[in-house]
Coordinates of C-alpha atoms in Angstrom, one line a residue:
X1 CA 68.2 -33.3 76.5
X2 CA 66.1 -35.8 74.8
X3 CA 62.5 -35.0 74.1
X4 CA 61.1 -38.3 75.2
X5 CA 60.9 -39.4 78.8
X6 CA 61.6 -42.9 80.3
X7 CA 59.1 -44.0 83.0
X8 CA 60.8 -45.7 85.9
X9 CA 64.3 -45.1 84.7
X10 CA 65.9 -47.5 87.2
X11 CA 63.7 -50.5 86.6
X12 CA 62.7 -49.6 83.0
X13 CA 59.3 -49.0 81.6
X14 CA 57.4 -47.3 78.7
X15 CA 58.8 -44.2 77.0
X16 CA 56.5 -41.3 76.7
X17 CA 56.8 -38.9 73.9
X18 CA 57.5 -35.5 75.3
X19 CA 58.9 -32.1 74.1
X20 CA 61.8 -30.6 76.0
X21 CA 61.2 -26.9 76.5
X22 CA 64.5 -26.4 78.4
X23 CA 65.4 -25.8 82.1
X24 CA 64.3 -29.4 82.9
X25 CA 60.7 -28.7 81.7
X26 CA 59.1 -31.2 79.3
X27 CA 55.6 -31.2 77.8
X28 CA 53.9 -34.4 76.9
X29 CA 53.0 -34.8 73.3
X30 CA 49.2 -35.6 72.9
X31 CA 47.7 -37.2 69.9
X32 CA 44.3 -35.9 69.0
X33 CA 41.6 -38.4 68.6
X34 CA 37.8 -38.3 68.4
X35 CA 35.1 -40.7 69.0
X36 CA 32.4 -41.8 71.5
X37 CA 32.6 -43.8 74.6
X38 CA 34.7 -46.9 74.1
X39 CA 36.2 -45.7 70.7
X40 CA 39.1 -43.4 69.6
X41 CA 39.9 -42.4 66.0
X42 CA 43.1 -40.7 65.2
X43 CA 42.8 -37.4 63.3
X44 CA 44.5 -37.6 59.9
X45 CA 44.1 -36.4 56.4
X46 CA 41.9 -39.3 55.7
X47 CA 39.9 -39.0 58.9
X48 CA 39.8 -35.3 59.7
X49 CA 38.4 -33.9 63.0
X50 CA 34.7 -33.3 62.6
X51 CA 33.8 -29.6 63.4
X52 CA 30.3 -28.2 63.8
X53 CA 30.1 -24.4 63.2
X54 CA 27.6 -22.8 65.5
X55 CA 28.2 -19.3 64.2
X56 CA 30.8 -17.1 62.6
X57 CA 31.8 -13.4 62.5
X58 CA 32.3 -11.6 59.2
X59 CA 35.5 -9.7 58.8
X60 CA 35.3 -5.9 58.3
X61 CA 34.0 -5.1 54.7
X62 CA 33.1 -8.8 54.0
X63 CA 29.6 -9.8 52.8
X64 CA 27.7 -13.0 52.6
X65 CA 26.7 -14.4 49.2
X66 CA 23.1 -13.3 49.7
X67 CA 24.2 -9.6 50.2
X68 CA 26.6 -9.1 47.3
X69 CA 24.1 -6.9 45.5
X70 CA 26.5 -5.0 43.3
X71 CA 28.3 -8.1 42.3
X72 CA 25.2 -10.0 41.7
X73 CA 23.8 -7.2 39.4
X74 CA 27.0 -7.1 37.4
X75 CA 27.1 -10.8 36.9
X76 CA 23.4 -10.9 35.9
X77 CA 24.0 -8.3 33.2
X78 CA 27.2 -9.7 31.8
X79 CA 25.5 -11.8 29.1
X80 CA 23.9 -8.7 27.5
X81 CA 27.2 -6.7 27.7
X82 CA 29.7 -9.3 26.5
X83 CA 29.5 -9.8 22.7
X84 CA 29.5 -13.1 21.0
X85 CA 32.8 -14.5 19.8
X86 CA 33.9 -13.9 16.3
X87 CA 34.3 -11.0 13.9
X88 CA 31.8 -8.1 14.3
X89 CA 31.3 -4.5 13.4
X90 CA 32.9 -1.8 15.5
X91 CA 29.5 -0.9 17.1
X92 CA 29.1 -4.4 18.4
X93 CA 32.7 -4.8 19.7
X94 CA 34.3 -4.3 23.1
X95 CA 36.4 -1.1 23.1
X96 CA 40.1 -1.7 23.7
X97 CA 42.7 1.0 24.2
X98 CA 46.2 0.0 23.0
X99 CA 49.3 2.0 24.0
X100 CA 51.4 3.4 21.2
X101 CA 54.0 0.7 21.8
X102 CA 51.4 -2.0 20.8
X103 CA 50.3 -0.3 17.6
X104 CA 52.0 -1.8 14.6
X105 CA 51.2 -1.7 10.9
X106 CA 49.2 -4.7 9.8
X107 CA 50.6 -6.7 7.0
X108 CA 47.9 -7.9 4.6
X109 CA 47.9 -11.6 4.0
X110 CA 49.2 -13.0 0.7
X111 CA 46.7 -13.4 -2.1
X112 CA 44.4 -16.4 -1.9
X113 CA 44.4 -18.6 -5.0
X114 CA 41.4 -20.5 -6.2
X115 CA 42.0 -23.1 -8.8
X116 CA 38.5 -24.2 -9.8
X117 CA 37.3 -21.0 -11.4
X118 CA 34.9 -20.3 -13.2
X119 CA 33.0 -22.9 -11.1
X120 CA 30.6 -21.7 -8.4
X121 CA 32.4 -21.2 -5.1
X122 CA 30.7 -22.6 -2.0
X123 CA 30.1 -20.1 0.7
X124 CA 28.8 -21.0 4.1
X125 CA 27.4 -18.2 6.4
X126 CA 25.3 -18.9 9.4
X127 CA 24.3 -15.2 9.8
X128 CA 25.6 -11.9 8.4
X129 CA 25.2 -8.5 10.0
X130 CA 23.1 -6.0 8.1
X131 CA 24.6 -2.6 7.3
X132 CA 23.0 0.5 8.7
X133 CA 19.6 1.3 7.1
X134 CA 19.3 -2.2 5.5
X135 CA 16.3 -4.5 6.1
X136 CA 15.5 -8.1 5.5
X137 CA 12.8 -9.1 3.0
X138 CA 10.4 -9.8 5.9
X139 CA 10.8 -6.3 7.3
X140 CA 10.3 -4.3 4.1
X141 CA 6.7 -3.5 5.0
X142 CA 6.5 -0.1 3.3
X143 CA 7.7 -1.6 0.0
X144 CA 5.4 -4.6 0.2
X145 CA 2.4 -2.3 0.9
X146 CA 3.2 -0.2 -2.1
X147 CA 3.7 -3.2 -4.4
X148 CA 0.4 -4.8 -3.2
X149 CA -1.5 -1.6 -4.2
X150 CA 0.2 -0.9 -7.5
X151 CA -2.5 -2.7 -9.5
X152 CA -5.2 -0.3 -8.3
X153 CA -3.0 2.8 -9.0
X154 CA -1.6 1.9 -12.5
X155 CA -4.1 2.5 -15.3
X156 CA -4.6 0.1 -18.2
X157 CA -2.6 0.6 -21.3
X158 CA -4.1 2.5 -24.2
X159 CA -5.7 5.9 -24.8
X160 CA -7.8 7.3 -21.9
X161 CA -9.3 10.5 -20.6
X162 CA -7.3 12.8 -18.5
X163 CA -9.1 11.8 -15.3
X164 CA -8.0 8.2 -15.8
X165 CA -4.4 8.9 -16.8
X166 CA -1.2 9.2 -14.8
X167 CA -0.1 12.8 -14.4
X168 CA 3.3 13.5 -16.0
X169 CA 5.2 16.9 -15.7
X170 CA 7.4 17.6 -18.7
X171 CA 10.3 20.1 -18.5
X172 CA 10.5 22.8 -21.1
X173 CA 13.3 20.9 -22.9
X174 CA 11.0 17.9 -23.4
X175 CA 8.0 19.9 -24.9
X176 CA 8.1 19.9 -28.7
X177 CA 5.6 21.1 -31.3
X178 CA 3.2 18.3 -32.2
X179 CA 2.8 17.5 -35.9
X180 CA -1.0 17.3 -36.7
X181 CA -2.2 14.2 -38.4
X182 CA -3.2 14.0 -42.0
X183 CA -6.5 15.7 -42.9
X184 CA -9.6 13.8 -41.9
X185 CA -11.7 12.8 -45.0
X186 CA -15.4 12.3 -45.1
X187 CA -16.5 14.7 -42.3
X188 CA -19.4 17.0 -42.9
X189 CA -19.2 20.7 -43.4
X190 CA -21.8 23.4 -44.1
X191 CA -21.0 22.9 -47.8
X192 CA -21.1 19.1 -47.6
X193 CA -24.3 17.6 -46.3
X194 CA -24.8 15.0 -49.0
X195 CA -26.1 12.3 -46.7
X196 CA -29.2 14.4 -45.7
X197 CA -32.5 14.1 -47.6
X198 CA -32.1 17.2 -49.9
X199 CA -30.4 20.5 -49.2
X200 CA -31.5 23.5 -47.3
X201 CA -30.5 25.8 -50.1
X202 CA -32.5 24.0 -52.9
X203 CA -35.7 23.4 -50.9
X204 CA -35.7 19.6 -51.1
X205 CA -34.9 18.8 -47.5
X206 CA -37.6 16.7 -45.8
X207 CA -38.7 17.7 -42.3
X208 CA -41.5 16.8 -40.0
X209 CA -43.1 19.3 -37.7
X210 CA -44.0 18.4 -34.1
X211 CA -45.3 20.1 -31.0
X212 CA -43.5 17.6 -28.8
X213 CA -46.4 15.1 -28.8
X214 CA -48.2 15.3 -32.2
X215 CA -46.5 15.2 -35.6
X216 CA -48.0 17.0 -38.5
X217 CA -47.7 15.5 -42.0
X218 CA -47.4 17.8 -45.0
X219 CA -49.3 16.0 -47.9
X220 CA -49.0 16.6 -51.6
X221 CA -52.0 17.8 -53.4
X222 CA -52.9 16.2 -56.8
X223 CA -54.7 19.4 -58.1
X224 CA -58.2 17.9 -58.0
X225 CA -61.1 19.0 -55.9
X226 CA -61.1 15.8 -53.9
X227 CA -57.4 16.0 -53.4
X228 CA -57.3 19.4 -51.8
X229 CA -55.3 18.9 -48.5
X230 CA -54.6 21.1 -45.5
X231 CA -51.3 22.8 -45.2
X232 CA -49.8 23.4 -41.7
X233 CA -48.5 27.0 -41.4
X234 CA -46.7 28.5 -38.3
X235 CA -47.5 29.8 -35.8
X236 CA -50.3 27.3 -34.9
X237 CA -53.0 28.0 -37.4
X238 CA -54.4 26.0 -40.4
X239 CA -54.8 27.5 -43.8
X240 CA -57.1 25.8 -46.3
X241 CA -57.1 26.9 -49.9
X242 CA -59.1 25.2 -52.7
X243 CA -60.6 26.1 -56.0
X244 CA -64.0 24.7 -57.2
X245 CA -66.7 25.3 -59.7
X246 CA -69.3 23.5 -57.7
X247 CA -71.8 25.1 -55.4
X248 CA -70.9 23.0 -52.4
X249 CA -67.8 22.6 -50.2
X250 CA -65.2 20.2 -51.6
X251 CA -63.5 19.3 -48.4
X252 CA -63.6 19.2 -44.6
X253 CA -60.8 19.7 -42.1
X254 CA -60.7 19.2 -38.3
X255 CA -59.5 22.5 -36.9
X256 CA -60.0 21.7 -33.2
X257 CA -56.2 21.9 -32.5
X258 CA -55.7 25.3 -34.0
X259 CA -56.1 28.7 -32.4
X260 CA -57.7 30.2 -35.5
X261 CA -58.6 29.2 -39.1
X262 CA -58.4 31.2 -42.4
X263 CA -60.5 30.1 -45.4
X264 CA -59.6 31.6 -48.7
X265 CA -62.1 31.4 -51.6
X266 CA -61.1 32.0 -55.2
X267 CA -64.1 32.9 -57.3
X268 CA -64.4 31.9 -60.9
X269 CA -66.6 33.2 -63.8
X270 CA -70.2 31.8 -63.5
X271 CA -71.4 29.4 -66.1
X272 CA -74.4 31.6 -66.8
X273 CA -73.4 35.2 -67.2
X274 CA -76.8 36.5 -66.1
X275 CA -76.8 34.7 -62.8
X276 CA -75.1 36.3 -59.8
X277 CA -72.3 34.5 -58.0
X278 CA -73.1 32.8 -54.7
X279 CA -70.5 32.3 -51.9
X280 CA -71.5 30.2 -49.0
X281 CA -69.2 29.1 -46.2
X282 CA -70.5 26.7 -43.6
X283 CA -68.3 26.1 -40.5
X284 CA -68.5 24.8 -37.0
X285 CA -66.9 27.1 -34.5
X286 CA -65.4 30.5 -35.1
X287 CA -64.0 31.2 -38.6
X288 CA -62.2 34.2 -39.8
X289 CA -62.9 34.7 -43.5

């Protein structure tokens, strides 16, 4: 039977779209529309049926976007775990396990020819990885500290005392006998004191005696009575010797700085044999005659 149904078959009328389910049963086909009072809009791909979701039920094991904690944590850390594109060292690469069927011997490329040697070849490198243990010039802090203090630890060139010299340890193979320099001329020995005033052995050396404050001069006597001078004799006493034929003292000496004084008188034959000799010594203080 036909799906559609004729209204008023005898007199004619509209044909209604129906679906024949069999056994004389038909179901009217209904076109879905939407709209308010007084309007009807057919549902189509260009005018879909508006739907408002009041609530939904999650399937077993499903999760909302706000509760995918494990997935969110993995996505957040993917930047730090995925290496940058390009060639890199093994420690900075993603490990990949290849089965034996995929491992093949690599054929090295053919030699690269450069025709403009010996000209300088341009090389462009944005960044290069450092090998293990290497450092950039900005990070060599230990070396820079040592270099900045080298001036204060390196002595000046030239001969210096041991305290101002750099210690050096020589092995036995490096130590050799030193050849002494030529004999030094002009130095003084016990037998060569020619630059001094006189010699000790011939009695012509000139010396001044002092007690630390006062200096005693040894004067030359001219042999006359008026020229008789005092002679300083150790240890700390004054000896005055003179010869005169007069009856009075021929000289005076200040003996205040001496512990004791000895006066020696040499008698001579009197002018008149019949007169007796007269010896008179006048002194101030204590005198040992």
